[in-house]
Amino acid sequence: MPIKGESFLLKDPPPRLGRIFFEGLDELDRDDLLERMAVEPRPWSVWSEPEEVDLRTVQDDIRRVENVYRRAGYYQARVERVEVEERPEGFVDLYFSVYEGEPLRVSRTVDLQYPEQTTPAVGLRAVNTLDRGDVFSEDNYFAAAERMREFLQNVGYYAAAVTPEAWLDPDAYSVSVTYVVFDGPRVRFGPIAVEGLQSVDESLVRRELEFQTGQWYQRRRVEATIDDLMGLNLFRSVRIEPRYPSAVSDPMPMVIRVIEGSAQNVRLGAGYGTEDQIRAQAIYQHYNLLGGGRRLRAALRVSAILQTADVTFVQPHVLSKYNLFSLSAGYRREERLDAYSFERFTLTPRMNRRINRRLTVFAGYLLEYNFAFDLLAPIPLEERRIVEPGLLSGPVLGAEWNSTDSLLFPTEGNVTRALFFYAGRWFGGEFDFYRWTLESRQYLQPARRWVTTLRIRVGSAEAVGSSRVPIYEKFYSGGDASIRGYRRDRLGPAIGGLTLVEGSLEARRRFRPQWWIAAFVDAGMVSLSPYDWAENQLRWGVGPGVLYESLVGLIHVYLGVPLQPRVDEPTWRLHLSIGQAF
């Protein structure tokens, strides 16, 4: 295909690529194509050099664009025209005109064939997502076969194979799809061997097993065991496979092959935030203290407004592999801007129970000594008791649900945390009150390269009898981690409140491999009374943002605009954070 202006691509040295434009895109978007192309548009960051482009690269990319469409089911698609436009300073822009055409569709209900075995088709059809009328996407075509194979391997058919076959009808411009199923013999787990251990005891590996000799083979149990073993942080690699993969038999001997890593590590980190300024942390972890998978963690964090030090000991497998006991001791010094500062010493024994891979619950006991100082906020005479030093003592309960796809940069799933604490004189403390919080974050992908985050956080605290809720246990809001556009802790009263409501809706779109643009709406309130949910107290913040996924963590810049600013505060606020906040 002739390229208009191709002479510009034959120069020596080759020109540098400026921008890329597409015409005729409806079913696929620009980013779908750029991901598969060799050429990349001129980077807008000052530290990245624009790349050179020549005629052969552009010709190869024409074929790549057409191949992307074919994989998506658009076999009529073609690049009709390419134009090269010369720009100053040795740059060129590229213009691609694309004809998409009609998609190839599945002509009838997908067939399943069983040449040898008689596996019921009900379960296989349930996991098959390719059906009559669907666009014949190659990714979905092969993914459906893999889902069927996974289903069979989860009911004992280790050697199962699912072969997809497709026949094109050129007259109807449609395709017939058949999946040929070979399930093979149904097998049980046989004897289980462990190889590769050096310093780790074999009993530690065996107690993490999600399968046992004599059970029907299940792929999900094998994968769950790999996840559990990697979660010990003692191994660099874990593989679980049949001892004799070429000779499938019932029962089937299995072997766990591991490569050990270091049982100890030290991590150092630093970052910056507009609220806490320069921050630094040092973390030491031992993953096999005294053997048995016992863990020890010591952490030190320092910033302009917060300093913490804590040590945590974890004893896994208490009566069950799903139970673990932890004991934490910590120190915290924090500054509440324009209000007060406080110091806190804590001791927390806790029993944790993993209900499943998403839900964890815990029950524990909290001993906490606090005292406030550098009081700047006016304290009513009847409230002077809330700033006195005191010991808090009582039970604590909590639960966490986590179904997200990533710990650092989630794009799908939900995280919900609930916490309840009762402090009472019955337990030797100096205050009587209870406090609870519930926070949930929902991550959705409404379209490719789009992520929507919805966050809700509510809480309340209430004194029991004639006691008061101490100032350092009250709720505060405002700032980078809550309601953007407002100063940290300045959304409500300076001495804190007894009811908290926060909500946030944020939409992000990826426009480069690690770059995102965002827009957000935040709302929140802090009330002096418990369970005071008055809507007219909500204060709103809106604005845009830019985020970058770096090697040191997420870097974000948000411009927050408060819709109800205080008279002594600016009409906008910049929120910058480099690295993980404390």
XYZ file of C-alpha atoms in Angstrom:
582
model
C 0.000 0.000 0.000
C 1.472 3.399 -0.957
C 2.238 5.751 1.892
C 1.691 9.412 1.186
C 4.842 11.319 2.118
C 6.971 8.194 2.517
C 10.010 10.123 1.267
C 10.186 11.783 4.678
C 10.799 8.309 6.186
C 13.776 7.619 3.912
C 15.941 10.423 5.203
C 19.271 9.820 6.891
C 19.191 10.181 9.831
C 15.575 9.032 10.182
C 13.045 11.555 11.474
C 11.708 11.446 15.006
C 8.089 10.553 15.632
C 5.788 13.281 16.867
C 2.093 12.363 17.036
C -0.083 9.509 15.714
C -3.658 10.072 14.520
C -6.317 7.512 13.620
C -9.502 7.880 11.592
C -12.414 5.446 11.421
C -12.090 3.890 14.868
C -15.394 2.764 16.369
C -15.070 -0.745 17.847
C -11.443 -0.462 18.993
C -9.837 2.617 20.456
C -6.509 4.300 19.859
C -4.814 2.708 22.862
C -5.792 -0.811 21.697
C -3.750 -0.224 18.556
C -0.827 1.668 20.087
C -0.195 -1.180 22.540
C 0.627 -3.548 19.638
C 2.486 -1.102 17.385
C 6.250 -0.645 17.279
C 6.077 3.140 16.922
C 5.253 5.244 19.962
C 4.049 8.854 19.958
C 6.403 11.540 21.154
C 6.569 11.406 24.955
C 5.480 14.557 26.682
C 7.812 14.078 29.658
C 11.026 16.080 29.444
C 13.262 13.151 30.473
C 12.146 10.798 27.663
C 13.688 10.955 24.196
C 11.371 10.697 21.153
C 12.133 7.667 18.997
C 13.160 7.527 15.356
C 10.820 6.110 12.719
C 11.519 4.674 9.250
C 9.527 3.294 6.311
C 9.873 -0.385 7.230
C 8.618 0.200 10.770
C 5.516 1.980 9.487
C 4.840 -0.803 6.955
C 5.142 -3.416 9.710
C 2.759 -1.426 11.890
C 0.147 -1.401 9.120
C 0.122 -5.207 9.336
C 0.067 -5.062 13.126
C -3.019 -2.831 13.124
C -4.846 -5.199 10.777
C -3.822 -8.205 12.905
C -5.209 -6.532 16.044
C -8.573 -6.193 14.309
C -8.526 -9.808 13.136
C -7.866 -11.050 16.658
C -10.864 -8.991 17.775
C -13.075 -10.598 15.090
C -12.910 -7.929 12.364
C -11.479 -9.847 9.427
C -12.576 -7.223 6.894
C -10.598 -4.490 8.621
C -7.760 -2.850 6.745
C -5.643 0.273 6.800
C -6.832 2.209 3.766
C -4.437 5.110 3.878
C -1.303 6.261 5.711
C -0.021 9.811 5.488
C 3.284 11.188 6.772
C 3.333 14.900 7.569
C 6.641 16.651 8.184
C 6.980 18.880 11.247
C 9.695 21.322 12.361
C 12.869 20.174 14.120
C 13.022 16.810 12.328
C 9.683 15.415 13.512
C 6.932 13.715 11.532
C 3.290 12.969 12.370
C 1.538 9.796 11.168
C -2.101 9.570 10.052
C -3.751 6.136 9.774
C -7.166 5.788 8.112
C -8.860 2.500 9.096
C -11.856 0.670 7.626
C -13.247 -1.676 10.295
C -15.944 -3.535 8.351
C -18.445 -5.986 9.839
C -17.399 -8.387 12.608
C -17.290 -12.148 12.198
C -19.934 -13.705 14.452
C -20.591 -17.166 15.883
C -23.358 -18.667 13.721
C -24.912 -21.129 16.170
C -24.686 -22.483 19.686
C -21.230 -23.818 20.445
C -20.942 -27.618 20.171
C -19.155 -29.915 22.614
C -17.865 -33.281 21.408
C -16.652 -36.214 23.552
C -14.774 -38.775 21.425
C -13.787 -40.978 24.371
C -15.390 -40.017 27.686
C -18.866 -39.124 28.917
C -18.250 -36.097 31.119
C -21.575 -34.267 31.728
C -21.792 -31.189 29.526
C -23.756 -29.100 32.036
C -20.722 -27.813 33.911
C -18.727 -27.221 30.736
C -21.500 -25.181 29.145
C -21.790 -23.114 32.310
C -18.159 -21.971 32.070
C -18.285 -21.398 28.296
C -18.915 -17.709 27.586
C -18.800 -17.937 23.780
C -22.286 -18.325 22.284
C -24.412 -17.738 19.203
C -24.302 -14.172 17.917
C -21.092 -13.244 19.743
C -18.273 -11.541 17.874
C -15.652 -14.199 17.102
C -12.789 -12.813 19.184
C -9.713 -15.058 19.208
C -9.033 -14.190 22.848
C -12.530 -15.327 23.894
C -12.298 -18.377 21.597
C -9.183 -19.723 23.326
C -10.158 -18.469 26.799
C -13.370 -20.517 26.682
C -11.321 -23.660 25.976
C -9.052 -22.935 28.931
C -12.020 -22.375 31.266
C -13.445 -25.773 30.257
C -10.092 -27.436 30.839
C -9.832 -25.784 34.268
C -13.337 -27.013 35.135
C -12.393 -30.602 34.271
C -9.148 -30.392 36.239
C -11.132 -29.238 39.266
C -13.205 -32.440 39.276
C -10.333 -34.917 38.979
C -9.398 -34.965 35.285
C -5.772 -33.846 35.454
C -4.972 -34.844 31.851
C -8.043 -33.106 30.396
C -7.614 -31.348 27.054
C -10.066 -29.121 25.206
C -9.309 -28.490 21.521
C -11.178 -25.620 19.822
C -12.152 -25.941 16.160
C -13.699 -23.256 13.942
C -15.204 -23.372 10.417
C -15.728 -20.189 8.460
C -18.846 -19.705 6.300
C -17.734 -17.036 3.781
C -21.221 -16.518 2.352
C -22.878 -15.801 5.693
C -19.671 -14.257 7.041
C -19.984 -16.303 10.209
C -18.116 -19.058 12.004
C -19.144 -22.370 13.583
C -17.282 -23.313 16.760
C -16.787 -26.759 18.278
C -14.791 -27.741 21.364
C -13.488 -31.317 21.335
C -13.195 -32.548 24.923
C -10.728 -35.272 25.994
C -11.113 -35.632 29.730
C -8.924 -38.711 30.256
C -8.927 -40.792 33.431
C -10.186 -39.360 36.708
C -7.378 -39.491 39.275
C -6.749 -38.958 42.965
C -3.783 -37.356 44.659
C -1.143 -39.952 45.452
C 1.892 -39.788 47.780
C 3.246 -36.239 48.169
C 7.005 -35.593 48.183
C 8.841 -32.333 48.943
C 12.133 -31.395 47.243
C 14.520 -28.453 47.486
C 14.387 -27.715 51.215
C 17.565 -26.537 52.924
C 16.840 -24.698 56.193
C 13.034 -24.829 56.242
C 11.506 -27.839 57.986
C 9.360 -30.095 55.805
C 6.524 -30.072 58.341
C 6.072 -26.337 57.694
C 5.454 -27.081 54.003
C 3.108 -29.990 54.652
C 0.863 -28.081 57.026
C 0.114 -25.569 54.249
C -1.270 -28.277 51.947
C -4.830 -27.706 50.715
C -5.003 -31.283 49.374
C -4.283 -34.710 50.814
C -3.458 -38.161 49.475
C -6.632 -39.939 48.399
C -8.643 -36.849 47.446
C -9.760 -36.318 43.856
C -7.324 -34.104 41.954
C -8.375 -30.437 42.002
C -6.375 -27.779 40.219
C -7.703 -25.001 42.467
C -6.380 -26.796 45.571
C -2.937 -27.060 43.983
C -2.976 -23.348 43.103
C -4.198 -22.431 46.601
C -1.325 -24.406 48.143
C 1.184 -22.561 45.942
C -0.307 -19.237 47.081
C -0.079 -20.280 50.750
C 3.537 -21.420 50.439
C 4.565 -18.247 48.621
C 2.726 -16.286 51.312
C 5.196 -17.601 53.892
C 7.843 -15.394 52.211
C 10.372 -18.196 52.629
C 10.511 -19.370 49.007
C 11.517 -17.728 45.755
C 9.772 -20.414 43.727
C 7.162 -23.134 44.329
C 6.038 -25.748 41.791
C 3.570 -28.586 42.394
C 3.264 -31.225 39.695
C 2.862 -34.964 39.144
C 5.951 -37.009 39.918
C 5.563 -38.785 36.557
C 3.720 -36.306 34.259
C 3.955 -38.563 31.199
C 2.264 -41.496 32.959
C -1.029 -40.387 34.501
C -2.347 -42.981 36.942
C -4.785 -43.262 39.817
C -3.576 -42.431 42.406
C -1.127 -39.880 40.959
C 2.094 -39.252 42.961
C 2.810 -35.525 43.436
C 6.001 -33.568 44.130
C 6.423 -30.096 45.591
C 9.614 -28.430 44.338
C 10.736 -25.296 46.161
C 13.643 -22.865 45.973
C 14.276 -21.165 49.294
C 14.854 -17.446 49.705
C 16.160 -15.386 52.610
C 14.194 -15.667 55.851
C 15.052 -12.067 56.817
C 14.969 -8.734 55.064
C 15.313 -5.028 55.723
C 13.411 -2.450 53.692
C 14.165 1.246 53.628
C 11.900 3.802 52.030
C 11.351 7.511 51.669
C 8.702 9.743 50.187
C 7.127 13.145 50.250
C 3.669 14.579 50.822
C 2.324 18.093 50.956
C 0.853 17.350 54.398
C 3.522 15.295 56.143
C 6.488 16.644 54.131
C 9.501 14.328 53.877
C 8.811 10.867 55.286
C 11.076 7.877 55.833
C 10.660 4.336 57.091
C 12.740 1.308 57.990
C 11.218 -2.183 58.326
C 12.887 -5.380 59.524
C 11.119 -8.731 59.043
C 11.988 -12.281 60.035
C 9.723 -14.911 58.449
C 10.887 -18.013 60.341
C 11.839 -16.916 63.842
C 12.705 -19.977 65.936
C 11.261 -22.116 63.134
C 7.652 -23.031 62.527
C 6.959 -20.001 60.323
C 6.831 -17.601 63.279
C 7.218 -14.015 62.154
C 8.700 -10.900 63.703
C 8.263 -7.431 62.272
C 9.763 -4.176 63.538
C 8.988 -0.863 61.836
C 10.049 2.748 62.337
C 8.337 5.604 60.482
C 9.120 9.307 60.673
C 7.562 12.387 59.087
C 6.952 16.007 60.055
C 3.611 15.253 61.728
C 3.812 11.550 62.589
C 6.385 9.278 64.200
C 5.700 5.602 64.947
C 7.608 2.573 66.176
C 6.053 -0.865 66.493
C 7.004 -4.525 66.921
C 4.702 -7.434 66.011
C 5.140 -11.133 66.713
C 2.982 -13.653 64.818
C 2.393 -17.271 65.784
C 0.681 -19.103 62.875
C -1.344 -22.329 63.054
C -2.938 -21.954 66.463
C -5.145 -25.068 66.713
C -5.835 -24.734 62.974
C -3.997 -23.627 59.840
C -6.609 -20.870 59.503
C -5.855 -19.309 62.908
C -2.932 -17.118 63.889
C -2.089 -15.199 67.041
C -0.352 -11.818 66.989
C 1.069 -9.615 69.710
C 1.857 -5.990 68.885
C 3.487 -3.237 70.901
C 3.772 0.271 69.551
C 4.480 3.958 70.072
C 2.865 6.813 68.157
C 3.390 10.566 68.258
C 1.084 12.635 66.076
C 0.379 16.303 65.547
C -3.164 17.495 64.927
C -2.560 20.751 63.095
C -3.684 23.879 64.985
C -5.296 21.721 67.687
C -2.971 19.547 69.779
C -0.370 16.780 69.730
C -0.505 13.443 71.492
C 1.594 10.405 72.320
C 0.293 6.851 72.490
C 1.633 3.543 73.789
C -0.231 0.364 72.825
C -0.186 -3.363 73.521
C -2.537 -5.566 71.472
C -2.856 -9.364 71.612
C -5.124 -10.615 68.823
C -6.488 -13.885 67.438
C -7.118 -13.900 63.685
C -9.286 -16.392 61.799
C -9.239 -16.744 58.000
C -12.748 -17.705 56.933
C -11.777 -17.964 53.279
C -9.279 -16.354 50.932
C -11.182 -13.080 50.988
C -12.594 -12.794 54.496
C -10.640 -12.542 57.758
C -12.080 -11.838 61.208
C -10.296 -11.139 64.479
C -10.869 -10.627 68.184
C -8.366 -9.076 70.535
C -7.679 -6.849 73.487
C -6.332 -3.312 73.434
C -4.301 -1.630 76.148
C -3.580 1.983 75.235
C -2.095 4.891 77.188
C -2.429 8.389 75.699
C -1.643 11.913 76.711
C -2.199 15.134 74.811
C 0.037 18.207 74.882
C 0.670 21.487 73.029
C -3.039 22.302 73.180
C -3.947 25.096 70.765
C -7.668 24.516 70.276
C -10.027 26.057 72.879
C -11.531 23.366 75.127
C -14.914 24.033 76.821
C -14.741 23.796 80.604
C -17.141 20.843 80.704
C -14.929 19.022 78.190
C -11.595 19.388 80.033
C -11.781 15.722 80.988
C -11.251 14.685 77.337
C -7.646 15.977 77.244
C -6.478 14.319 80.441
C -3.949 11.466 80.140
C -5.548 8.104 80.501
C -5.444 4.352 80.054
C -7.850 2.715 77.628
C -8.554 -0.971 78.144
C -11.042 -3.274 76.460
C -11.898 -5.762 73.729
C -11.563 -5.054 70.020
C -13.323 -6.876 67.175
C -12.863 -6.561 63.438
C -13.245 -8.068 59.998
C -11.750 -7.505 56.552
C -13.023 -8.527 53.118
C -10.589 -8.172 50.209
C -11.392 -9.286 46.667
C -9.161 -6.837 44.787
C -6.885 -7.899 41.939
C -3.802 -6.062 43.279
C -2.519 -4.823 46.614
C -0.712 -1.781 45.186
C -2.768 -0.709 42.156
C -6.217 -2.371 42.331
C -8.524 -2.029 39.322
C -11.302 -4.472 40.277
C -12.794 -5.835 43.460
C -13.728 -4.612 46.908
C -12.010 -3.931 50.222
C -14.208 -3.572 53.298
C -12.963 -3.188 56.868
C -15.001 -3.044 60.073
C -13.628 -2.276 63.553
C -15.302 -2.083 66.980
C -13.585 -1.098 70.255
C -15.085 -0.888 73.727
C -13.072 0.801 76.466
C -14.372 0.467 80.001
C -13.483 0.977 83.623
C -14.557 -2.633 84.150
C -11.377 -3.591 82.310
C -9.140 -1.317 84.358
C -9.303 1.705 82.050
C -10.069 5.336 82.889
C -12.736 6.004 80.247
C -16.033 4.332 79.313
C -16.967 4.553 75.635
C -17.252 2.557 72.443
C -16.091 3.414 68.949
C -16.723 1.763 65.567
C -15.768 2.408 61.957
C -16.768 0.855 58.649
C -14.884 1.590 55.427
C -15.462 0.144 51.968
C -13.697 0.722 48.639
C -15.154 -0.598 45.400
C -13.010 -0.740 42.243
C -14.688 -1.100 38.855
C -13.525 -1.167 35.231
C -16.426 0.246 33.182
C -14.280 0.237 30.026
C -10.742 -0.493 28.909
C -8.218 1.770 30.627
C -10.889 3.200 32.898
C -11.028 2.548 36.646
C -13.722 3.929 38.913
C -13.230 3.985 42.682
C -16.047 4.460 45.178
C -15.048 4.921 48.822
C -17.363 5.187 51.831
C -16.254 5.545 55.447
C -18.583 5.994 58.417
C -18.058 5.803 62.153
C -19.347 6.889 65.504
C -18.228 7.019 69.130
C -20.343 7.365 72.243
C -19.535 7.720 75.918
C -21.096 5.357 78.456
C -22.617 6.887 81.580
C -20.949 10.085 82.782
C -17.660 9.381 81.009
C -16.326 11.258 77.972
C -14.722 10.184 74.713
C -11.082 11.345 74.916
C -9.919 13.851 72.328
C -7.413 11.456 70.776
C -10.165 8.865 70.047
C -12.494 11.283 68.264
C -12.940 11.569 64.491
C -11.158 14.002 62.180
C -11.456 14.575 58.459
C -10.048 16.623 55.640
C -6.848 16.347 53.623
C -5.120 14.128 51.121
C -6.406 10.803 52.492
C -10.011 11.882 53.098
C -11.678 15.017 51.677
C -9.390 16.735 49.193
C -9.484 20.502 48.860
C -9.511 20.938 52.640
C -6.632 21.150 55.073
C -5.774 18.039 57.050
C -8.132 17.502 60.031
C -9.933 20.813 59.376
C -13.248 19.584 57.982
C -14.881 19.424 61.431
C -14.331 20.813 64.934
C -10.720 21.322 66.041
C -11.288 19.023 69.034
C -12.745 16.294 66.819
C -16.238 14.829 66.589
C -18.277 11.774 67.500
C -19.723 11.017 64.055
C -17.820 10.684 60.805
C -19.101 10.380 57.234
C -16.788 10.356 54.202
C -17.483 9.481 50.594
C -15.483 9.704 47.395
C -16.070 8.939 43.733
C -13.044 8.985 41.453
C -12.696 8.104 37.777
C -9.274 7.379 36.283
C -8.189 6.791 32.712
C -4.834 5.370 31.673
C -3.255 7.398 28.874
C 0.280 5.955 29.003
C 1.547 2.597 30.326
C 2.071 3.995 33.857
C 0.194 7.299 33.632
C -3.385 8.100 34.645
C -5.573 11.179 34.589
C -8.349 11.452 37.162
C -11.340 13.462 38.319
C -12.885 13.174 41.770
C -15.794 14.267 43.937
C -15.343 14.021 47.727
C -17.860 14.691 50.485
C -17.631 14.450 54.248
C -18.681 15.696 57.639
C -17.698 15.446 61.302
C -20.354 16.049 63.964
C -20.007 16.748 67.677
C -22.862 14.337 68.499
C -22.916 10.544 68.109
C -25.005 9.127 65.243
C -25.623 12.571 63.781
C -25.954 11.916 60.039
C -27.443 15.277 58.950
C -26.956 15.670 55.182
C -26.826 19.446 55.358
C -23.522 19.190 57.209
C -21.740 17.583 54.234
C -18.896 19.571 52.742
C -17.755 18.890 49.188
C -14.474 18.929 47.312
C -13.857 18.362 43.592
C -10.938 18.451 41.193
C -8.639 16.747 38.683
C -5.502 14.673 39.226
C -2.559 12.945 37.579
C -1.094 9.633 38.824
C 2.073 7.715 37.948
C 2.864 4.094 38.854
C 6.550 4.286 39.726
C 9.024 1.771 41.136
C 8.807 3.517 44.529
C 5.017 3.399 44.608
C 2.177 5.553 43.391
C 2.935 9.227 42.746
C -0.150 11.415 42.570
C -0.957 15.100 42.227
C -4.516 16.286 42.864
C -5.899 19.807 42.652
C -8.644 19.982 45.258
C -11.277 22.715 45.132
C -13.407 23.020 48.312
C -16.983 23.989 47.520
C -17.549 25.296 51.080
C -14.132 26.614 52.177
C -13.526 28.221 55.541
C -13.036 31.961 55.472
C -9.397 31.535 56.522
C -8.544 28.872 53.906
C -7.626 29.126 50.190
C -10.073 28.321 47.395
C -7.888 25.465 46.127
C -5.270 23.122 47.514
C -2.574 20.968 45.888
C -2.209 17.395 47.174
C 1.097 15.792 46.191
C 2.313 12.411 47.391
C 5.396 10.443 46.345
C 5.544 6.872 47.618
C 3.284 5.092 50.063
C 1.764 7.287 52.773
C 1.855 6.012 56.369
